[in-house]
Amino acid sequence: MRPGESRLGGTALTLAYDQRTIAENLTVAVPDRSFTVIIGPNACGKSTLLRALSRMLRPSAGAVLLDGRDIHDLPARKVARTLGLLPQSSIAPDGISVAELVARGRYPHQGLLRQWSREDERVVEESMAATGVDDLADRAVDELSGGQRQRVWIAMALAQQTPLLLLDEPTTYLDIAHQIEILDLCARLHEEQGRTLVAVLHDLNHAARYATHLIAMRDGRVVAAGEPASVVTADLVAEVFGLPCRVIDDPETGTPLVVPAARRRATTLAPEPA
Amino acid sequence: MTVLRTSWGLSLRFRPRALGVGAGAAVLAAGFGLVALGSGDYPMGPADVLRTLTGGGTVAEQFIVLELRLPRLVTALLVGAALALAGTVFQSLVRNPLGSPDILGFTQGASTGALVVVVLGGSSLALAGAAVVGGLGTGLVIYALAWRRGVHGYRLILVGIGVAAILTGVNGYLLTRAPLMEAARAVLWLTGSLDGRGWANAGPLLVVLVVLAPLVLVGCAPALRMMELGDDAASALGVPVRRLRLVLLAAAVLLVSFAAAAAGPVSFVALVAPHVAKRLTRAPGPNLLPSMAVGAALLVGADLVAQRAFAGHQLPVGVVTGVIGGGYLVWLLAMERRAGRL
């Protein structure tokens, strides 16, 4: 596949829960081998879009295409060998060990007579090493810290060995150091393993720093998509989030850095004195 | 975890401890069974029992063991295994340790069916059939009421509790409408009893178990294990979550209904057996096979106590499982509180 092409995308999607429509006529493409980040205010439909892209929500109109085919025409197991998902919240069964949980990522590759191949064993070990949880292998998942636990879930998704990996708000509930740790890990997986990553993130500055492709959404529409440097502008942040701000260069990376405008005194709507 | 591999790509993985628990419980059930077959008004030694089972023994011994005691024992084994399997599936599906068919209303539904036959007057075959119909009907109603883009744990539990409460009221009303003698028979049935069970009781349940146990144990167990990670994670791993849940719920309701048809709504086995199995195997995930063995041993043991604990006086087995199950539940809650989980 040529670079720049897209293996995953949606055309003319209408996304709805029961009667509540979240998005209409939504078209997105995830560039192959990109680290795509979807941003937008609460309830803009970004998590809903991720659910649709991962086959968990069937669009009421339009189609999600994976390698050119409607994702709902493909068998669940086949999709699970191409596209992985780290959900916003998962449940670790009582007392399960790290190695056992990561091993469950091998499910789509296993069968009745192929329950635990050498390949399974090798991939699980590699996944734990790549996420730095190999020395926790025998620990119970319940005993781990939030950051460690998130790395274990990522290891499980890696063990699934999918070229595409979707992450739904992977940094929520983590403190700032662990947020950066998880995002560094994602960037490494993207660069070193050549995986296509799609993540929903809340923090604009994280998105601008780590993404190679940004999709900005508001009210179920894509407002802008492209490289962070061209997408993250003061005008766009005002349009998408309704937040007055300045955008400067991140002194560490040179990527756009959003600095919210200072609180105005008196009425917030008063124009700034010259 | 132990892995067996062959050169041509076959690989099997299992937990020796879980296998041990299953085998241990099966041996225990067999031991209880041997005692049950040999004790009673006509006592026999284990050697005599085994000889009779393998075709020897006197005509009288053959009649007593093969026609009177063995059907009851087989019914107990099957009912215990079926209830335990259904209970494990329910608890795993609703992700709640209290999600047993006694609480979710299926047992009450089977009772309603049986009580209708009691009031209208009918054979014990009609009663068994009505119990199955009542259980399945209740399953359909609960599924329909709990449906909203799929059936989820809490909704199923709450709807089930509501339906159970309604049916308990209906069952009480039906009892007041029954003739006195029939009401007494109905109360005995409602307690759960193995008294006088013959091959006609064991047969249908055996068929259901032979069909459904492989479906659940082989066909669904690995996917059920993935479902414990949450619907989203399971679906991301390629589990067809909705279809699997429907198949498993149907299988569990069938098992409970046929078990109730065979022995009445024996309480607490479905609730307790999965917990005992989990504690003994110390394995995460639904311990389906160990649970079935534990359930069988529990019911055979409880029936032995019910038959022999009080000389000359038989208890319905449901009384014994209720006392054991209730006691265990209290103990479980106390332990959970001590561990800070409740």
XYZ file of C-alpha atoms in Angstrom:
616
model
C 0.000 0.000 0.000
C 1.294 3.432 -0.899
C 1.944 5.837 1.942
C -0.739 8.447 2.299
C -3.400 5.971 1.362
C -6.083 5.069 3.867
C -7.023 1.602 5.091
C -9.759 2.839 7.424
C -12.355 5.529 6.965
C -16.022 6.358 6.889
C -18.096 7.851 4.098
C -21.351 9.790 4.552
C -21.853 8.329 8.032
C -24.981 8.952 10.038
C -24.306 7.915 13.623
C -27.127 7.615 16.116
C -27.986 5.988 19.425
C -31.636 4.925 19.293
C -33.349 8.060 18.028
C -30.636 10.513 19.042
C -28.527 11.479 16.049
C -24.918 12.314 16.899
C -23.526 12.959 13.440
C -24.826 13.207 9.912
C -23.057 12.910 6.581
C -19.691 12.505 8.298
C -16.746 11.553 6.126
C -13.307 10.817 7.572
C -10.183 9.034 6.444
C -7.374 7.726 8.601
C -4.103 8.111 6.657
C -2.145 4.879 6.590
C 0.768 4.736 9.067
C -0.342 7.969 10.711
C -0.830 8.754 14.375
C -4.261 10.298 13.974
C -5.788 12.149 16.899
C -9.437 13.178 17.067
C -10.147 16.282 19.140
C -13.224 18.308 19.928
C -15.368 19.516 22.831
C -17.431 17.163 24.986
C -20.338 15.522 23.134
C -18.980 16.494 19.701
C -19.231 12.880 18.604
C -15.549 11.939 18.678
C -15.955 8.827 20.801
C -19.033 7.868 18.783
C -16.952 8.136 15.611
C -14.295 5.896 17.160
C -16.976 3.339 18.073
C -18.222 3.371 14.503
C -14.682 3.001 13.114
C -14.103 0.018 15.395
C -17.301 -1.810 14.298
C -19.003 -1.380 17.673
C -21.656 0.998 16.421
C -23.412 0.255 13.153
C -23.969 3.516 11.222
C -27.618 4.182 10.359
C -26.435 5.437 6.974
C -23.131 5.394 5.137
C -20.388 2.838 5.629
C -17.145 2.356 7.500
C -14.614 0.877 5.112
C -11.706 -1.297 6.209
C -9.342 -2.096 3.344
C -12.066 -1.105 0.918
C -14.811 -3.322 2.364
C -17.776 -2.465 4.588
C -16.574 -3.357 8.088
C -19.944 -4.925 8.926
C -19.617 -7.351 6.017
C -16.417 -8.731 7.518
C -16.460 -11.416 10.220
C -15.788 -10.067 13.730
C -12.712 -12.219 14.207
C -11.168 -11.129 10.915
C -11.683 -7.478 11.833
C -10.105 -8.208 15.219
C -6.930 -9.367 13.482
C -6.656 -6.096 11.548
C -8.031 -3.492 13.910
C -7.569 -3.325 17.668
C -9.314 -1.100 20.162
C -8.442 0.088 23.626
C -11.865 0.978 25.093
C -12.326 3.812 27.538
C -13.063 1.415 30.354
C -12.431 -2.281 30.575
C -12.836 -4.687 33.445
C -9.922 -6.752 34.737
C -11.354 -10.005 36.125
C -10.724 -10.530 39.850
C -7.208 -11.678 40.607
C -6.052 -12.015 36.984
C -2.298 -11.661 36.460
C -0.681 -9.269 34.002
C 0.577 -12.063 31.759
C -2.851 -13.718 31.680
C -4.588 -10.482 30.787
C -2.128 -9.670 28.018
C -2.526 -13.252 26.743
C -6.228 -12.611 26.192
C -5.241 -10.304 23.356
C -4.378 -13.450 21.408
C -8.014 -14.552 21.309
C -8.672 -13.680 17.640
C -5.650 -15.786 16.633
C -6.642 -18.841 18.632
C -8.978 -21.759 18.097
C -10.240 -24.935 19.685
C -7.134 -26.904 18.736
C -4.756 -23.976 18.741
C -5.102 -22.637 22.252
C -1.592 -21.491 22.992
C 1.038 -21.697 20.266
C 4.692 -20.722 20.562
C 3.784 -17.718 18.440
C 1.200 -16.672 21.072
C 3.808 -16.999 23.782
C 6.384 -14.992 21.858
C 3.963 -12.179 20.935
C 2.743 -11.835 24.529
C 6.321 -11.571 25.784
C 7.182 -8.990 23.134
C 4.068 -6.968 23.892
C 4.889 -6.881 27.588
C 8.455 -5.854 26.818
C 7.346 -3.106 24.413
C 5.119 -1.569 27.083
C 7.574 -2.118 29.909
C 5.341 -4.396 31.945
C 7.439 -7.559 31.536
C 8.730 -7.360 35.083
C 5.125 -7.177 36.338
C 4.107 -10.362 34.454
C 3.088 -12.360 37.531
C 1.550 -9.495 39.495
C -2.221 -9.206 39.887
C -3.660 -6.428 37.734
C -5.767 -5.148 40.690
C -2.582 -4.262 42.596
C -1.102 -2.011 39.903
C -1.169 1.776 39.705
C -3.354 3.507 37.108
C -0.452 4.135 34.737
C 0.830 0.568 34.989
C -2.653 -0.794 34.435
C -3.126 1.296 31.305
C 0.183 -0.008 29.959
C -1.047 -3.560 30.598
C -4.230 -2.888 28.606
C -2.148 -1.427 25.791
C 0.041 -4.535 25.911
C -3.101 -6.627 25.520
C -4.124 -4.611 22.483
C -0.594 -5.003 21.055
C -0.736 -8.767 21.536
C -3.663 -8.694 19.163
C -1.038 -7.811 16.502
C -3.221 -5.488 14.475
C -1.730 -3.001 12.004
C -4.426 -0.524 13.125
C -4.934 0.390 16.766
C -7.710 2.654 18.065
C -7.483 4.217 21.538
C -10.461 5.862 23.229
C -9.155 8.548 25.595
C -6.147 6.502 26.733
C -4.906 9.206 29.105
C -8.102 9.979 31.012
C -7.858 9.234 34.757
C -4.050 9.470 34.674
C -1.859 12.125 36.242
C 0.263 14.314 33.966
C 3.441 12.231 34.185
C 1.582 9.039 33.326
C -0.284 10.804 30.525
C 3.022 11.718 28.902
C 4.369 8.229 29.533
C 1.399 6.663 27.702
C 1.615 9.137 24.816
C 5.385 8.570 24.483
C 4.628 4.867 24.340
C 2.032 5.438 21.611
C 4.474 7.562 19.609
C 7.094 4.839 19.908
C 4.651 2.150 18.750
C 3.774 4.346 15.807
C 7.367 5.101 14.828
C 9.101 1.830 15.616
C 6.418 -0.699 14.767
C 4.819 1.217 11.922
C 1.323 0.815 13.306
C -1.479 3.182 12.390
C -2.820 4.719 15.592
C -6.105 6.571 16.067
C -6.694 8.167 19.448
C -9.358 10.355 20.978
C -7.643 12.889 23.248
C -8.938 15.692 25.418
C -5.791 17.739 25.763
C -5.214 19.915 22.694
C -1.543 20.425 23.422
C -0.935 16.702 23.724
C -2.805 16.206 20.476
C -0.753 18.879 18.703
C 2.497 17.457 20.035
C 1.981 13.759 19.296
C -0.354 13.563 16.300
C 0.850 13.360 12.724
C -2.729 13.913 11.576
C -5.425 15.822 13.461
C -9.185 15.623 13.043
C -11.073 18.467 14.781
C -14.780 17.876 15.366
C -17.698 19.936 16.587
C -21.407 19.040 16.678
C -20.883 15.850 14.723
C -18.980 17.563 11.905
C -15.337 17.539 10.940
C -14.255 21.164 11.139
C -10.668 20.635 10.040
C -8.288 17.803 9.313
C -4.605 17.760 8.514
C -1.200 18.274 10.061
C -1.299 19.786 13.546
C 0.688 22.838 12.418
C -1.995 23.759 9.904
C -5.024 22.709 11.984
C -4.220 24.190 15.381
C -4.682 27.941 14.973
C -6.234 30.499 17.292
C -9.205 30.840 14.944
C -9.860 27.130 14.835
C -9.637 26.734 18.624
C -12.101 29.602 18.973
C -14.419 27.988 16.428
C -14.238 24.434 17.755
C -13.965 24.960 21.498
C -15.248 28.535 21.838
C -12.016 29.333 23.659
C -10.129 32.585 23.010
C -6.435 31.753 22.981
C -3.036 32.367 21.529
C -1.101 29.685 19.691
C 2.674 29.756 20.134
C 5.466 27.342 19.289
C 6.017 24.620 21.865
C 9.533 25.425 23.157
C 10.284 21.685 23.422
C 9.059 20.419 20.070
C 8.109 23.387 17.941
C 4.566 22.046 17.563
C 1.614 24.398 18.181
C 0.982 25.185 21.835
C -2.392 26.563 22.841
C -2.318 29.164 25.584
C -5.820 30.143 26.747
C -6.406 33.867 27.007
C -6.136 35.358 30.491
C -9.361 35.888 32.448
C -10.758 39.346 31.716
C -11.861 41.515 34.543
C -15.398 42.903 34.965
C -17.697 41.386 32.316
C -16.048 38.585 30.430
C -17.466 39.833 27.156
C -15.834 43.256 27.384
C -13.335 43.900 24.596
C -9.724 43.804 25.551
C -8.298 47.285 26.150
C -5.899 48.262 23.411
C -1.254 -22.933 33.191
C 0.084 -26.029 31.487
C 0.475 -26.306 27.748
C 0.490 -29.416 25.603
C 1.836 -29.040 22.083
C 2.316 -31.392 19.185
C 4.657 -30.987 16.242
C 1.772 -30.428 13.796
C 0.522 -27.252 15.426
C -1.991 -28.541 17.951
C -1.801 -26.747 21.281
C -3.971 -27.161 24.351
C -3.824 -25.067 27.465
C -5.349 -25.917 30.822
C -4.989 -25.292 34.534
C -3.946 -28.401 36.428
C -5.533 -27.009 39.582
C -8.912 -26.524 37.888
C -8.766 -30.043 36.479
C -7.881 -31.303 39.949
C -10.827 -29.484 41.519
C -13.158 -30.892 38.882
C -11.831 -34.412 39.337
C -11.905 -34.106 43.134
C -15.522 -32.956 43.131
C -16.443 -35.751 40.720
C -14.818 -38.336 42.998
C -16.659 -36.821 45.956
C -19.953 -37.019 44.081
C -19.238 -40.652 43.185
C -18.427 -41.407 46.824
C -21.647 -39.792 48.051
C -23.477 -41.686 45.334
C -22.034 -45.011 46.409
C -23.139 -44.381 49.990
C -26.590 -43.264 48.812
C -27.014 -46.405 46.700
C -25.985 -48.643 49.576
C -27.873 -47.067 52.456
C -31.547 -47.010 53.397
C -34.062 -49.592 54.540
C -32.077 -52.285 52.755
C -28.401 -51.549 53.527
C -25.716 -52.854 51.201
C -21.916 -52.624 51.283
C -20.038 -50.711 48.564
C -18.792 -54.005 47.068
C -22.365 -55.292 46.763
C -23.492 -52.009 45.227
C -20.698 -52.086 42.643
C -21.430 -55.736 41.830
C -25.109 -54.917 41.319
C -24.267 -51.923 39.141
C -22.125 -54.117 36.884
C -24.898 -56.647 36.380
C -24.472 -59.001 39.347
C -26.403 -59.273 42.585
C -29.778 -60.771 43.446
C -33.025 -59.825 41.751
C -34.056 -57.869 44.860
C -30.758 -56.010 44.930
C -31.064 -55.258 41.222
C -34.531 -53.820 41.748
C -33.570 -51.717 44.751
C -30.356 -50.306 43.278
C -31.202 -49.964 39.582
C -34.889 -49.110 39.768
C -35.307 -47.270 43.077
C -32.045 -45.649 44.087
C -30.060 -45.140 40.884
C -32.638 -42.938 39.069
C -32.773 -40.661 42.080
C -28.989 -40.461 42.215
C -28.679 -39.764 38.492
C -31.377 -37.088 38.726
C -29.465 -35.472 41.598
C -26.190 -35.508 39.630
C -27.813 -34.030 36.531
C -29.819 -31.380 38.377
C -26.745 -30.325 40.371
C -24.565 -30.108 37.264
C -27.215 -28.304 35.204
C -28.003 -25.734 37.900
C -24.308 -25.082 38.523
C -23.590 -24.627 34.818
C -26.550 -22.278 34.392
C -25.587 -20.348 37.532
C -21.993 -19.915 36.369
C -23.140 -18.670 32.985
C -25.625 -16.212 34.537
C -23.114 -14.854 37.051
C -20.518 -14.374 34.354
C -22.920 -12.782 31.866
C -24.366 -10.233 34.289
C -20.937 -9.784 35.944
C -22.525 -10.100 39.334
C -21.835 -12.816 41.899
C -25.522 -12.792 42.911
C -26.813 -13.208 39.372
C -28.355 -16.635 39.911
C -31.599 -17.934 38.372
C -33.231 -17.939 41.857
C -32.830 -14.170 41.987
C -33.419 -13.376 38.321
C -36.915 -14.899 38.276
C -36.408 -17.951 36.038
C -36.935 -20.390 38.897
C -40.104 -18.589 39.956
C -41.361 -18.794 36.378
C -40.871 -22.550 36.318
C -42.780 -22.728 39.615
C -45.667 -20.706 38.196
C -45.994 -23.152 35.310
C -45.990 -26.106 37.691
C -48.523 -24.488 40.047
C -50.960 -23.824 37.220
C -50.975 -27.557 36.548
C -51.454 -28.264 40.246
C -54.506 -25.982 40.402
C -56.010 -27.312 37.184
C -55.145 -30.859 38.165
C -52.704 -32.764 35.998
C -50.214 -35.603 35.882
C -46.647 -35.210 37.072
C -45.573 -35.330 33.434
C -47.800 -32.331 32.693
C -46.321 -30.636 35.753
C -42.780 -31.135 34.489
C -43.752 -29.879 31.053
C -45.434 -26.826 32.519
C -42.331 -26.057 34.582
C -40.249 -26.020 31.406
C -42.785 -23.817 29.635
C -42.983 -21.465 32.637
C -39.193 -21.129 32.859
C -38.733 -20.507 29.141
C -41.662 -18.087 29.010
C -40.226 -16.111 31.895
C -36.880 -16.064 30.129
C -38.482 -14.564 27.026
C -40.395 -11.945 29.039
C -37.306 -10.876 30.989
C -35.221 -10.735 27.824
C -37.836 -8.597 26.052
C -38.193 -6.237 29.016
C -34.452 -5.880 29.539
C -33.724 -5.343 25.831
C -32.300 -2.009 24.864
C -29.640 -2.171 22.170
C -28.681 -5.503 23.668
C -29.181 -6.822 27.160
C -26.831 -5.537 29.822
C -25.994 -6.760 33.303
C -27.774 -4.323 35.566
C -30.924 -4.071 33.466
C -31.225 -7.830 33.377
C -30.795 -8.081 37.139
C -33.301 -5.336 37.944
C -35.898 -6.588 35.468
C -35.328 -10.140 36.737
C -35.824 -9.117 40.365
C -39.029 -7.303 39.417
C -40.376 -10.280 37.489
C -39.361 -12.615 40.328
C -41.354 -10.485 42.792
C -44.451 -10.515 40.565
C -44.236 -14.265 40.030
C -43.762 -14.920 43.749
C -47.056 -13.107 44.293
C -48.727 -15.075 41.508
C -47.384 -18.332 42.943
C -48.786 -17.465 46.384
C -52.176 -16.766 44.851
C -52.138 -20.050 42.899
C -51.352 -21.952 46.099
C -54.414 -20.479 47.831
C -56.573 -21.679 44.908
C -55.308 -25.256 45.029
C -57.232 -28.023 46.823
C -55.666 -28.815 50.203
C -54.046 -32.116 49.237
C -52.760 -30.677 45.994
C -51.423 -27.615 47.816
C -49.405 -29.837 50.117
C -47.958 -31.651 47.095
C -47.228 -28.297 45.475
C -45.360 -26.983 48.509
C -43.204 -30.107 48.530
C -42.465 -29.569 44.827
C -41.676 -25.870 45.434
C -39.093 -26.792 48.051
C -37.289 -28.983 45.570
C -37.348 -32.700 46.155
C -35.797 -35.814 44.664
C -38.219 -38.145 46.396
C -39.439 -40.926 44.105
C -37.669 -39.592 41.021
C -37.460 -42.164 38.238
C -35.869 -42.459 34.830
C -38.711 -40.419 33.340
C -37.474 -37.439 35.372
C -33.798 -37.909 34.575
C -34.228 -38.599 30.839
C -35.231 -35.199 29.444
C -32.659 -33.371 31.567
C -29.978 -35.806 30.442
C -30.782 -35.041 26.803
C -30.707 -31.278 27.420
C -27.420 -31.504 29.299
C -25.775 -33.720 26.675
C -26.678 -31.198 23.972
C -26.057 -27.936 25.836
C -23.015 -28.739 27.985
C -20.674 -29.218 24.982
C -22.159 -26.144 23.302
C -21.420 -24.030 26.360
C -18.175 -25.676 27.499
C -16.517 -26.015 24.108
C -18.345 -23.585 21.862
C -18.850 -20.572 24.108
C -16.436 -20.751 27.044
C -13.442 -18.966 25.470
C -15.639 -16.112 24.234
C -17.425 -15.934 27.601
C -14.017 -15.486 29.216
C -13.385 -12.496 26.918
C -16.800 -11.029 27.806
C -15.587 -10.611 31.386
C -13.327 -7.805 30.141
C -16.410 -5.748 29.281
C -18.546 -5.669 26.146
C -16.287 -3.170 24.372
C -13.066 -5.079 24.974
C -14.693 -8.392 24.036
C -16.107 -6.953 20.869
C -12.704 -5.478 19.988
C -11.250 -8.980 20.340
C -13.747 -10.290 17.801
C -16.443 -11.723 20.074
C -19.959 -11.364 18.599
C -21.184 -10.036 21.939
C -24.925 -9.808 21.342
C -25.303 -13.158 19.656
C -23.165 -14.906 22.247
C -25.180 -13.412 25.099
C -28.445 -14.516 23.512
C -27.187 -18.066 22.953
C -25.823 -18.355 26.481
C -28.933 -16.900 28.116
C -31.108 -19.315 26.155
C -28.906 -22.257 27.133
C -28.901 -21.279 30.810
C -32.674 -20.773 30.899
C -33.200 -24.175 29.251
C -30.931 -25.838 31.809
C -32.708 -24.196 34.746
C -36.161 -25.000 33.380
C -35.424 -28.678 32.772
C -33.672 -28.959 36.128
C -36.773 -27.511 37.799
C -38.960 -29.912 35.853
C -36.915 -32.822 37.175
C -36.567 -31.887 40.846
C -38.473 -28.670 41.476
C -36.776 -25.323 42.033
C -33.899 -26.544 44.211
C -32.537 -23.388 45.769
C -29.016 -22.006 45.991
C -27.079 -24.676 44.051
C -26.853 -22.349 41.050
C -25.703 -19.518 43.317
C -23.224 -21.392 45.474
C -21.525 -23.919 43.171
C -19.770 -21.281 41.001
C -18.424 -19.498 44.089
C -17.118 -22.692 45.644
C -15.484 -23.664 42.349
C -13.909 -20.222 41.969
C -12.511 -20.287 45.471
C -11.080 -23.767 45.038
C -9.569 -23.274 41.582
C -8.348 -19.719 42.341
C -8.715 -19.060 38.618
C -10.187 -15.936 37.074
C -12.989 -16.445 34.627
C -15.978 -18.719 34.608
C -14.936 -22.129 35.936
C -17.601 -24.011 34.038
C -16.431 -27.617 34.336
C -15.270 -27.447 37.981
C -18.574 -25.705 38.828
C -20.594 -28.513 37.272
C -18.702 -31.138 39.264
C -19.098 -29.095 42.468
C -22.816 -28.639 41.808
C -23.306 -32.364 41.245
C -21.380 -33.247 44.411
C -23.275 -30.611 46.389
C -26.701 -31.852 45.377
C -25.872 -35.551 45.814
C -24.358 -34.787 49.218
C -27.332 -32.653 50.235
C -29.735 -35.389 49.122
C -27.802 -37.937 51.153
C -28.222 -35.716 54.214
C -31.887 -35.150 53.361
C -32.530 -38.892 53.124
C -30.444 -40.253 55.955
C -29.738 -37.533 58.532
C -32.975 -38.072 60.406
C -33.807 -41.749 60.759
C -37.276 -42.543 59.464
C -37.882 -39.001 58.343
C -36.968 -37.676 54.892
C -36.454 -33.999 54.172
C -36.912 -32.426 50.739
C -33.424 -31.797 49.348
C -34.247 -28.115 48.825
C -34.360 -27.651 52.609
C -30.788 -28.891 52.898
C -29.399 -26.914 49.938
C -31.222 -23.858 51.308
C -29.567 -24.216 54.713
C -26.129 -24.912 53.229
C -26.495 -22.248 50.543
C -27.850 -19.611 52.903
C -25.094 -20.324 55.397
C -22.490 -20.105 52.700
C -23.883 -16.816 51.417
C -23.672 -15.241 54.871
C -20.120 -16.510 55.233
C -19.219 -15.166 51.805
C -20.547 -11.713 52.641
C -18.634 -11.703 55.913
C -15.420 -12.657 54.099
C -15.909 -10.026 51.404
C -16.447 -7.388 54.062
C -13.294 -8.444 55.868
C -11.376 -8.221 52.584
C -12.719 -4.681 52.207
C -14.525 -5.493 48.970
C -18.048 -4.956 50.249
